Coordinates of C-alpha atoms in Angstrom, one line a residue:
X1 CA -111.3 26.3 -263.9
X2 CA -109.2 29.3 -263.0
X3 CA -106.0 30.5 -264.7
X4 CA -103.9 29.4 -261.8
X5 CA -105.2 25.9 -262.1
X6 CA -104.3 25.8 -265.7
X7 CA -100.8 27.1 -264.9
X8 CA -100.3 24.3 -262.3
X9 CA -101.5 21.6 -264.8
X10 CA -99.2 23.1 -267.5
X11 CA -96.2 22.9 -265.1
X12 CA -97.2 19.3 -264.4
X13 CA -97.2 18.5 -268.1
X14 CA -93.8 20.2 -268.7
X15 CA -92.3 18.4 -265.7
X16 CA -93.8 15.1 -266.9
X17 CA -92.2 15.6 -270.3
X18 CA -88.8 16.4 -268.8
X19 CA -89.2 13.2 -266.7
X20 CA -90.1 11.2 -269.8
X21 CA -87.2 12.5 -271.9
X22 CA -84.8 11.8 -269.0
X23 CA -86.3 8.3 -268.5
X24 CA -85.8 7.5 -272.2
X25 CA -82.2 8.7 -272.0
X26 CA -81.3 6.7 -268.9
X27 CA -83.0 3.6 -270.2
X28 CA -81.4 3.8 -273.6
X29 CA -77.9 4.5 -272.1
X30 CA -78.3 1.6 -269.7
X31 CA -79.3 -0.8 -272.5
X32 CA -76.3 0.3 -274.6
X33 CA -73.9 -0.1 -271.6
X34 CA -75.3 -3.6 -270.9
X35 CA -74.7 -4.5 -274.6
X36 CA -71.3 -2.9 -274.5
X37 CA -69.1 -3.5 -277.6
X38 CA -71.5 -6.2 -278.9
X39 CA -73.7 -3.5 -280.6
X40 CA -70.7 -2.2 -282.5
X41 CA -69.7 -5.8 -283.5
X42 CA -73.3 -6.6 -284.6
X43 CA -73.6 -3.4 -286.6
X44 CA -70.3 -4.1 -288.3
X45 CA -70.9 -7.8 -289.0
X46 CA -74.6 -8.1 -289.8
X47 CA -74.9 -5.7 -292.7
X48 CA -73.9 -8.0 -295.6
X49 CA -76.9 -7.0 -297.7
X50 CA -79.8 -4.5 -297.5
X51 CA -82.2 -6.9 -295.7
X52 CA -79.8 -8.0 -293.0
X53 CA -78.8 -4.3 -292.6
X54 CA -82.5 -3.4 -292.2
X55 CA -83.0 -6.2 -289.6
X56 CA -79.9 -5.1 -287.8
X57 CA -81.1 -1.5 -287.5
X58 CA -84.5 -2.7 -286.3
X59 CA -83.0 -5.1 -283.7
X60 CA -80.5 -2.5 -282.3
X61 CA -83.1 0.2 -282.1
X62 CA -85.6 -2.1 -280.3
X63 CA -82.7 -3.1 -278.0
X64 CA -81.6 0.4 -277.0
X65 CA -85.0 2.1 -277.5
X66 CA -83.5 5.0 -279.4
X67 CA -83.4 5.5 -283.1
X68 CA -81.2 8.6 -282.5
X69 CA -78.6 6.4 -280.9
X70 CA -78.7 4.0 -283.8
X71 CA -78.5 6.7 -286.5
X72 CA -75.7 8.5 -284.6
X73 CA -73.8 5.2 -284.3
X74 CA -74.4 4.5 -288.0
X75 CA -73.1 7.9 -289.1
X76 CA -70.0 7.4 -286.9
X77 CA -69.3 4.1 -288.5
X78 CA -69.7 5.5 -292.0
X79 CA -67.3 8.3 -290.9
X80 CA -64.8 5.7 -289.8
X81 CA -65.2 3.7 -293.0
X82 CA -66.7 0.6 -291.3
X83 CA -70.0 0.8 -293.2
X84 CA -70.6 1.8 -296.8
X85 CA -73.3 4.3 -297.6
X86 CA -75.6 1.6 -298.9
X87 CA -75.3 -0.4 -295.7
X88 CA -75.9 2.7 -293.6
X89 CA -79.1 3.5 -295.5
X90 CA -80.5 0.0 -294.9
X91 CA -79.6 0.2 -291.1
X92 CA -81.3 3.6 -290.9
X93 CA -84.5 2.1 -292.5
X94 CA -84.4 -0.6 -289.9
X95 CA -84.0 2.0 -287.1
X96 CA -87.2 3.7 -288.3
X97 CA -89.1 0.4 -287.8
X98 CA -87.4 -0.2 -284.5
X99 CA -88.5 3.1 -283.1
X100 CA -92.1 2.2 -283.5
X101 CA -91.8 0.0 -280.4
X102 CA -91.5 3.2 -278.4
X103 CA -95.0 4.3 -279.6
X104 CA -96.5 1.0 -278.5
X105 CA -94.9 1.3 -275.1
X106 CA -96.4 4.7 -274.7
X107 CA -99.9 3.6 -275.8
X108 CA -99.6 0.8 -273.2
X109 CA -98.7 3.4 -270.6
X110 CA -101.8 5.4 -271.4
X111 CA -104.1 2.4 -271.4
X112 CA -102.8 0.5 -268.4
X113 CA -102.3 1.9 -264.9
X114 CA -98.7 1.0 -264.3
X115 CA -98.4 3.0 -261.0
X116 CA -98.1 -0.2 -258.9
X117 CA -95.3 -1.4 -261.1
X118 CA -93.4 1.9 -261.1
X119 CA -92.6 2.1 -257.4
X120 CA -91.3 -1.4 -257.0
X121 CA -89.1 -0.8 -260.0
X122 CA -87.7 2.3 -258.3
X123 CA -87.0 0.3 -255.1
X124 CA -85.3 -2.6 -256.9
X125 CA -83.4 -0.2 -259.2
X126 CA -81.9 1.8 -256.4
X127 CA -80.6 -1.4 -254.8
X128 CA -79.1 -2.6 -258.0
X129 CA -77.4 0.7 -258.8
X130 CA -75.2 0.3 -255.8
X131 CA -74.2 -3.2 -257.0
X132 CA -71.1 -3.1 -259.1
X133 CA -72.1 -6.0 -261.3
X134 CA -75.7 -5.1 -261.8
X135 CA -75.7 -1.3 -261.8
X136 CA -76.7 -1.1 -265.4
X137 CA -79.8 -3.2 -264.8
X138 CA -80.6 -0.7 -262.0
X139 CA -80.2 2.2 -264.4
X140 CA -82.5 0.5 -266.8
X141 CA -85.2 -0.1 -264.2
X142 CA -84.9 3.5 -263.1
X143 CA -85.2 4.7 -266.7
X144 CA -88.2 2.6 -267.6
X145 CA -89.8 3.5 -264.2
X146 CA -89.3 7.2 -265.0
X147 CA -90.8 6.7 -268.4
X148 CA -94.0 5.0 -267.2
X149 CA -94.3 7.3 -264.3
X150 CA -94.1 10.3 -266.7
X151 CA -96.8 8.7 -268.8
X152 CA -99.1 8.2 -265.8
X153 CA -98.5 11.9 -264.8
X154 CA -99.3 13.0 -268.4
X155 CA -102.4 10.9 -268.5
X156 CA -103.6 12.4 -265.2
X157 CA -102.7 15.9 -266.3
X158 CA -104.7 15.4 -269.5
X159 CA -107.7 14.3 -267.5
X160 CA -107.4 17.2 -265.1
X161 CA -107.3 19.6 -268.1
X162 CA -110.7 18.2 -269.1
X163 CA -110.3 19.8 -272.5
X164 CA -113.4 18.1 -273.9
X165 CA -115.6 20.2 -271.6
X166 CA -113.6 23.4 -272.3
X167 CA -115.5 25.4 -274.9
X168 CA -112.5 27.5 -275.9
X169 CA -110.3 24.4 -276.5
X170 CA -113.0 22.6 -278.3
X171 CA -113.7 25.6 -280.5
X172 CA -109.9 26.2 -281.2
X173 CA -109.3 22.6 -282.4
X174 CA -112.6 22.4 -284.2
X175 CA -111.8 25.5 -286.1
X176 CA -109.2 23.6 -288.2
X177 CA -110.6 21.9 -291.3
X178 CA -109.5 18.3 -290.9
X179 CA -110.6 17.6 -294.5
X180 CA -108.0 20.1 -295.9
X181 CA -104.5 18.9 -296.9
X182 CA -103.3 22.4 -296.1
X183 CA -104.3 22.0 -292.4
X184 CA -102.6 18.6 -292.3
X185 CA -99.5 20.2 -293.8
X186 CA -99.5 22.9 -291.2
X187 CA -99.7 20.4 -288.3
X188 CA -97.0 18.3 -290.0
X189 CA -94.7 21.3 -290.0
X190 CA -95.6 22.0 -286.3
X191 CA -94.7 18.5 -285.4
X192 CA -91.4 18.8 -287.3
X193 CA -90.4 22.0 -285.6
X194 CA -91.3 20.9 -282.1
X195 CA -89.3 17.7 -282.5
X196 CA -86.3 19.6 -283.9
X197 CA -86.4 21.9 -280.9
X198 CA -86.8 19.4 -278.1
X199 CA -84.7 16.7 -279.9
X200 CA -87.1 14.0 -278.7
X201 CA -89.6 12.3 -280.9
X202 CA -90.9 10.4 -277.8
X203 CA -91.9 13.7 -276.1
X204 CA -93.9 14.8 -279.2
X205 CA -95.5 11.4 -279.4
X206 CA -96.5 11.6 -275.7
X207 CA -98.1 15.1 -276.1
X208 CA -99.9 13.9 -279.3
X209 CA -101.3 10.9 -277.5
X210 CA -102.4 13.0 -274.5
X211 CA -104.2 15.6 -276.7
X212 CA -105.9 12.9 -278.9
X213 CA -106.9 10.8 -275.9
X214 CA -108.7 13.8 -274.3
X215 CA -110.9 13.9 -277.5
X216 CA -110.2 17.5 -278.5
X217 CA -107.4 16.9 -281.1
X218 CA -108.9 15.0 -284.1
X219 CA -107.0 11.9 -285.1
X220 CA -106.1 13.3 -288.5
X221 CA -104.3 16.2 -286.9
X222 CA -102.6 13.9 -284.4
X223 CA -101.3 11.7 -287.2
X224 CA -100.0 14.8 -289.0
X225 CA -98.0 15.7 -285.8
X226 CA -96.6 12.1 -285.8
X227 CA -95.5 12.5 -289.5
X228 CA -93.8 15.7 -288.6
X229 CA -92.0 13.9 -285.7
X230 CA -90.6 11.4 -288.2
X231 CA -89.0 14.3 -290.2
X232 CA -87.9 16.2 -287.1
X233 CA -86.1 13.2 -285.5
X234 CA -83.6 13.2 -288.5
X235 CA -82.1 16.4 -287.1
X236 CA -80.1 14.4 -284.6
X237 CA -78.2 12.4 -287.2
X238 CA -77.7 15.5 -289.5
X239 CA -76.2 17.4 -286.5
X240 CA -73.9 14.5 -285.8
X241 CA -72.7 14.5 -289.4
X242 CA -71.9 18.3 -289.5
X243 CA -68.2 17.8 -288.6
X244 CA -67.9 14.4 -290.3
X245 CA -66.7 13.4 -293.7
X246 CA -68.7 13.5 -297.0
X247 CA -70.0 9.9 -296.7
X248 CA -71.2 10.4 -293.2
X249 CA -73.1 13.6 -294.2
X250 CA -74.6 11.6 -297.1
X251 CA -75.8 8.8 -294.7
X252 CA -77.5 11.4 -292.4
X253 CA -79.1 13.1 -295.4
X254 CA -80.4 9.7 -296.6
X255 CA -82.2 9.5 -293.3
X256 CA -84.0 12.8 -294.0
X257 CA -84.7 11.8 -297.6
X258 CA -86.2 8.5 -296.5
X259 CA -88.6 10.2 -294.1
X260 CA -89.5 13.0 -296.5
X261 CA -90.3 10.6 -299.3
X262 CA -92.5 8.6 -296.9
X263 CA -94.4 11.7 -295.7
X264 CA -94.8 12.8 -299.3
X265 CA -96.6 9.6 -300.5
X266 CA -98.6 9.5 -297.3
X267 CA -99.8 13.0 -297.9
X268 CA -100.9 12.0 -301.4
X269 CA -102.9 9.1 -300.0
X270 CA -103.5 10.6 -296.6
X271 CA -107.2 10.0 -295.9
X272 CA -107.5 6.5 -297.5
X273 CA -104.3 5.4 -295.7
X274 CA -105.3 6.8 -292.3
X275 CA -108.8 5.4 -292.6
X276 CA -107.3 2.0 -293.4
X277 CA -105.2 2.1 -290.3
X278 CA -108.2 3.2 -288.2
X279 CA -110.2 0.2 -289.6
X280 CA -107.4 -2.2 -288.6
X281 CA -107.8 -0.9 -285.0
X282 CA -111.5 -0.8 -285.1
X283 CA -111.9 3.0 -284.8
X284 CA -114.2 5.1 -286.9
X285 CA -112.8 8.7 -287.4
X286 CA -116.3 9.9 -288.4
X287 CA -118.1 8.1 -285.6
X288 CA -119.2 9.5 -282.3
X289 CA -117.1 7.5 -279.9
X290 CA -117.3 8.3 -276.2
X291 CA -114.4 10.0 -274.3
X292 CA -113.6 6.7 -272.6
X293 CA -113.5 4.9 -275.9
X294 CA -111.2 7.6 -277.4
X295 CA -108.9 7.4 -274.5
X296 CA -108.4 3.7 -275.1
X297 CA -108.4 3.6 -278.9
X298 CA -106.6 6.7 -280.1
X299 CA -103.2 5.9 -278.5
X300 CA -103.4 2.5 -280.3
X301 CA -104.4 4.2 -283.6
X302 CA -101.3 6.5 -283.4
X303 CA -99.0 3.6 -282.6
X304 CA -100.5 1.5 -285.4
X305 CA -100.1 4.4 -287.9
X306 CA -96.5 5.0 -286.8
X307 CA -95.8 1.3 -287.4
X308 CA -97.7 1.0 -290.7
X309 CA -96.1 4.2 -292.0
X310 CA -92.5 3.1 -291.3
X311 CA -92.9 -0.5 -292.3
X312 CA -94.6 0.4 -295.6
X313 CA -92.1 3.1 -296.4
X314 CA -89.2 0.7 -295.8
X315 CA -90.9 -2.0 -297.9
X316 CA -91.2 0.5 -300.8
X317 CA -87.7 2.1 -300.6
X318 CA -85.5 -0.9 -299.6
X319 CA -85.6 -1.9 -303.3
X320 CA -84.2 1.5 -304.3
X321 CA -81.2 1.8 -302.0
X322 CA -78.8 2.1 -304.9
X323 CA -80.9 4.9 -306.4
X324 CA -81.1 6.7 -303.0
X325 CA -77.3 6.3 -302.8
X326 CA -76.8 8.0 -306.2
X327 CA -79.3 10.7 -305.3
X328 CA -77.6 11.7 -302.0
X329 CA -74.1 11.5 -303.8
X330 CA -75.5 13.9 -306.4
X331 CA -76.9 16.3 -303.8
X332 CA -73.9 16.2 -301.5
X333 CA -70.8 16.5 -303.7
X334 CA -67.5 15.1 -302.6
X335 CA -64.6 17.5 -301.9
X336 CA -61.5 17.6 -304.1
X337 CA -59.1 14.9 -302.9
X338 CA -56.2 17.0 -301.6
X339 CA -53.8 16.0 -298.9
X340 CA -55.2 17.1 -295.6
X341 CA -52.5 19.2 -294.0
X342 CA -54.8 21.3 -291.9
X343 CA -55.6 20.4 -288.4
X344 CA -59.0 18.6 -288.2
X345 CA -60.2 15.7 -286.2
X346 CA -61.7 13.2 -288.6
X347 CA -63.6 10.8 -286.4
X348 CA -64.3 12.6 -283.1
X349 CA -67.6 14.5 -283.1
X350 CA -68.0 16.6 -279.9
X351 CA -71.4 17.7 -278.6
X352 CA -73.5 14.8 -279.9
X353 CA -75.1 12.3 -277.4
X354 CA -73.1 9.1 -277.5
X355 CA -72.3 6.3 -275.1
X356 CA -68.8 5.9 -273.7
X357 CA -68.4 2.7 -275.8
X358 CA -68.9 4.6 -279.0
X359 CA -66.9 7.6 -277.8
X360 CA -63.9 5.3 -277.0
X361 CA -64.3 3.7 -280.4
X362 CA -64.1 7.1 -282.1
X363 CA -61.1 8.1 -280.1
X364 CA -59.3 4.9 -281.1
X365 CA -60.0 5.6 -284.8
X366 CA -58.6 9.1 -284.3
X367 CA -55.5 7.7 -282.7
X368 CA -55.0 5.4 -285.7
X369 CA -55.3 8.5 -288.0
X370 CA -52.8 10.3 -285.7
X371 CA -50.3 7.5 -286.0
X372 CA -50.7 7.3 -289.8
X373 CA -50.2 11.1 -290.1
X374 CA -47.0 10.8 -288.0
X375 CA -45.6 8.1 -290.3
X376 CA -46.3 10.4 -293.3
X377 CA -44.3 13.1 -291.4
X378 CA -41.4 10.6 -291.1
X379 CA -41.6 9.9 -294.8
X380 CA -41.1 13.7 -295.4
X381 CA -38.0 13.6 -293.2
X382 CA -36.6 10.7 -295.3
X383 CA -37.3 12.7 -298.4
X384 CA -35.6 15.8 -296.8
X385 CA -32.3 13.9 -296.5
X386 CA -31.9 13.7 -300.2
X387 CA -32.7 17.3 -301.1
X388 CA -29.8 19.5 -302.0
X389 CA -31.7 22.5 -303.4
X390 CA -32.2 25.2 -300.7
X391 CA -35.6 26.3 -302.0
X392 CA -37.1 22.8 -302.3
X393 CA -35.6 21.9 -298.9
X394 CA -37.2 25.0 -297.4
X395 CA -40.7 24.1 -298.7
X396 CA -40.6 20.6 -297.4
X397 CA -39.1 21.7 -294.1
X398 CA -42.1 24.1 -293.7
X399 CA -44.5 21.2 -294.2
X400 CA -42.7 19.2 -291.5
X401 CA -43.0 22.2 -289.2
X402 CA -46.7 22.3 -289.9
X403 CA -47.1 18.6 -289.2
X404 CA -45.3 19.2 -285.9
X405 CA -47.9 21.8 -284.9
X406 CA -50.7 19.5 -286.1
X407 CA -49.2 16.7 -283.9
X408 CA -49.3 18.9 -280.8
X409 CA -52.9 20.0 -281.5
X410 CA -54.1 16.4 -282.1
X411 CA -52.6 15.2 -278.8
X412 CA -54.3 18.0 -276.9
X413 CA -57.7 17.6 -278.5
X414 CA -57.8 13.8 -278.2
X415 CA -56.7 14.1 -274.6
X416 CA -59.5 16.7 -273.9
X417 CA -62.1 14.5 -275.5
X418 CA -61.0 11.4 -273.5
X419 CA -61.1 13.6 -270.4
X420 CA -64.7 14.5 -271.2
X421 CA -65.6 10.8 -271.7
X422 CA -63.9 9.9 -268.4
X423 CA -66.4 12.1 -266.6
X424 CA -69.2 9.7 -267.6
X425 CA -70.3 6.7 -265.6
X426 CA -67.7 4.2 -266.9
X427 CA -67.0 0.5 -266.5
X428 CA -63.6 -0.6 -265.3
X429 CA -62.8 -1.9 -268.8
X430 CA -63.6 1.4 -270.4
X431 CA -61.5 3.3 -267.8
X432 CA -58.6 1.0 -268.7
X433 CA -59.0 1.7 -272.4
X434 CA -58.9 5.5 -271.8
X435 CA -55.7 5.2 -269.7
X436 CA -54.1 3.2 -272.5
X437 CA -55.2 5.8 -275.1
X438 CA -53.8 8.7 -273.1
X439 CA -50.4 6.9 -273.0
X440 CA -50.6 6.1 -276.8
X441 CA -51.2 9.7 -277.8
X442 CA -48.4 11.0 -275.6
X443 CA -45.9 8.6 -277.2
X444 CA -47.1 9.3 -280.7
X445 CA -46.7 13.0 -280.2
X446 CA -43.1 12.2 -279.0
X447 CA -42.5 10.4 -282.3
X448 CA -43.6 13.6 -284.0
X449 CA -41.1 15.6 -281.9
X450 CA -38.3 13.1 -282.9
X451 CA -39.2 13.6 -286.6
X452 CA -39.0 17.3 -286.2
X453 CA -35.6 17.1 -284.4
X454 CA -34.2 15.1 -287.2
X455 CA -35.5 17.7 -289.7
X456 CA -33.9 20.5 -287.6
X457 CA -30.5 18.7 -287.7
X458 CA -30.7 18.3 -291.5
X459 CA -31.6 22.0 -291.7
X460 CA -28.6 22.9 -289.5
X461 CA -26.4 20.8 -291.8
X462 CA -27.7 22.7 -294.9
X463 CA -27.3 26.1 -293.2
X464 CA -23.7 25.3 -292.2
X465 CA -23.0 24.0 -295.7
X466 CA -21.8 20.7 -294.3
X467 CA -22.0 17.3 -296.1
X468 CA -22.2 13.7 -294.9
X469 CA -19.9 11.1 -296.4
X470 CA -21.3 8.5 -298.7
X471 CA -20.9 5.9 -295.9
X472 CA -22.8 8.1 -293.5
X473 CA -25.6 8.5 -296.0
X474 CA -25.8 4.7 -296.4
X475 CA -26.0 4.2 -292.7
X476 CA -28.7 6.9 -292.2
X477 CA -30.8 5.4 -295.0
X478 CA -30.4 2.0 -293.4
X479 CA -31.5 3.4 -290.0
X480 CA -34.4 5.2 -291.6
X481 CA -35.5 2.0 -293.2
X482 CA -35.5 0.2 -289.8
X483 CA -37.4 3.1 -288.2
X484 CA -40.0 3.1 -291.0
X485 CA -40.5 -0.6 -290.5
X486 CA -41.1 0.0 -286.8
X487 CA -43.7 2.7 -287.6
X488 CA -45.4 0.4 -290.1
X489 CA -45.6 -2.4 -287.6
X490 CA -46.9 0.0 -285.0
X491 CA -49.7 1.1 -287.3
X492 CA -50.6 -2.5 -288.1
X493 CA -51.0 -3.3 -284.4
X494 CA -53.1 -0.1 -283.8
X495 CA -55.6 -1.0 -286.5
X496 CA -56.0 -4.7 -285.7
X497 CA -57.6 -6.8 -283.0
X498 CA -55.2 -7.0 -280.1
X499 CA -55.9 -10.7 -279.5
X500 CA -54.8 -11.6 -283.0
X501 CA -51.6 -9.5 -283.0
X502 CA -48.0 -10.4 -282.0
X503 CA -45.7 -7.7 -280.7
X504 CA -42.6 -9.8 -281.2
X505 CA -42.0 -8.3 -284.7
X506 CA -41.8 -4.8 -283.2
X507 CA -39.5 -5.9 -280.4
X508 CA -37.2 -7.5 -282.9
X509 CA -37.0 -4.3 -285.0
X510 CA -36.3 -2.3 -281.8
X511 CA -33.4 -4.7 -281.0
X512 CA -32.0 -4.2 -284.5
X513 CA -32.2 -0.4 -284.1
X514 CA -30.4 -0.5 -280.8
X515 CA -27.7 -2.8 -282.0
X516 CA -27.2 -0.7 -285.2
X517 CA -27.0 2.5 -283.1
X518 CA -24.3 1.0 -280.8
X519 CA -22.3 -0.2 -283.8
X520 CA -22.5 3.3 -285.5
X521 CA -21.6 5.0 -282.3
X522 CA -18.4 3.1 -282.0
X523 CA -17.6 3.5 -285.7
X524 CA -18.2 7.3 -285.5
X525 CA -15.6 7.7 -282.7
X526 CA -13.0 5.8 -284.8
X527 CA -13.8 7.7 -288.0
X528 CA -13.5 11.1 -286.2
X529 CA -10.2 10.0 -284.7
X530 CA -9.0 8.9 -288.1
X531 CA -10.0 12.4 -289.5
X532 CA -12.4 10.9 -292.1
X533 CA -14.8 13.8 -291.3
X534 CA -15.0 16.7 -288.9
X535 CA -16.2 16.4 -285.3
X536 CA -19.1 18.8 -286.2
X537 CA -20.4 16.6 -289.0
X538 CA -19.9 13.5 -286.8
X539 CA -22.1 15.2 -284.1
X540 CA -24.9 15.9 -286.5
X541 CA -24.7 12.4 -287.9
X542 CA -25.0 10.8 -284.5
X543 CA -27.8 13.2 -283.5
X544 CA -29.8 11.8 -286.4
X545 CA -28.9 8.2 -285.4
X546 CA -29.7 8.8 -281.7
X547 CA -33.0 10.5 -282.6
X548 CA -34.0 7.4 -284.7
X549 CA -33.2 5.2 -281.7
X550 CA -35.3 7.4 -279.4
X551 CA -38.1 7.3 -282.0
X552 CA -37.9 3.5 -281.9
X553 CA -38.3 3.6 -278.1
X554 CA -41.5 5.7 -278.4
X555 CA -42.8 3.2 -281.0
X556 CA -42.3 0.3 -278.6
X557 CA -44.1 2.3 -275.8
X558 CA -47.1 2.6 -278.1
X559 CA -47.0 -1.1 -279.0
X560 CA -46.7 -2.1 -275.4
X561 CA -49.6 0.2 -274.4
X562 CA -51.7 -1.3 -277.2
X563 CA -50.9 -4.9 -276.4
X564 CA -51.2 -4.4 -272.6
X565 CA -47.6 -5.2 -272.0
X566 CA -45.3 -3.9 -269.3
X567 CA -44.1 -0.3 -269.9
X568 CA -40.7 -0.1 -271.6
X569 CA -38.1 1.4 -269.2

């Protein structure tokens, strides 16, 4: 065979791998879209103990055919505080079991000619894609058709390579001592590196199956690549956790620790364990099986090893989740608990593969954090009212100014993130959620502007050496109390389930704010006419009252957006 022939076959293999990765991606995303928010609810509800958590991780990974999707989702939930570290570890263990289904699907693709099923799947899929109600089923059919078509192409390319009759290839692979732990370790590291680079354990598994089925790659070396793939696949979750909080980084690290521990004990018992798996399948590593027998048996051996490895590892470690939790907490120390007054998104993690459903969930958690931060800002404004010392006033005023800058940045960054999410193929329900969120962040940022305007008025009062009367202070404190109640109720509605919430409380507070503003406006005119205080101090006093009323309007707009009510005019 000439060099040009080998080049053509290499290009076929690379193209087939790209098709396989794309098919896995399309299939996984379609399954997640079909499941919608149910996956999130299942993950949040079915993790009451380590065993239900493990079963949940297995079920979700089998359902979406992506352990990376499950682990990224789990890390996001830990970041949001919806899962504890112990619950996350059990889910990740289950995800490792669930991902073994992918290996069995691939072994099926190598052993059964699915060409006749692939093309009808493409045909039916393209018709369903243009159907609004069934387009996700069409995406799924396209994804699985691409996956099986890629496996058929890889199998064909492997046969065309005819490596078993290539003296150079046979000599190259036979030069490795399969009885040496060092050789096994080298191939394990190669499998880890390749998986980290291509970010697809499925691609590495497909290449391993192809090389083993041709007969040139000994089964021991193939299994070493599979073990390396188990470590390499943890890179996705650890990348997802880079910008997350301490608990999320610990959850991702626990995934790595789990697989490294499994690989370590398998390395100690490597040959007896592999021989045991081979005997289960009926394959003799030392025997002289024909090429046809190897093509049938070795993909099954690899899938069986992958399953036995992950199931055994989970069975051993599930009893030691508390100890694993302590270990990762010791390795990844928590930061000093200081008030976070630097701009940083807590829940949104850009650049990691996620479905729109998970992205929208993260944005919602970020909006809740935004609203809580704004209420803290209003608390500072209330505190500012009672400060007489110029130095202390200046320090707190600077903090409020900083919060105003943070507020502007958070609005821009959340809006940019939602804009990126909206570029994806979204359902009408998800599009509606994004529109609501864009309105919410605009109104919350306006609340921050009102807080800053009140602080500026108080700063002007201090600079001009003016002073409110005792009655004015009482009225401002009363208005501040009503405004803080409105903000508290807004945050309660943002963090709860919309179906269980009642906006009437917020509407009642808004009516109280409006009525009190009107009352104070009339009283202010009379007090200025009666020379109880100057027109200038009366103007600053009403500026604060009016700004609180405007702030209340913004709060109602957030509540109405959240509850799906008609916009406040």
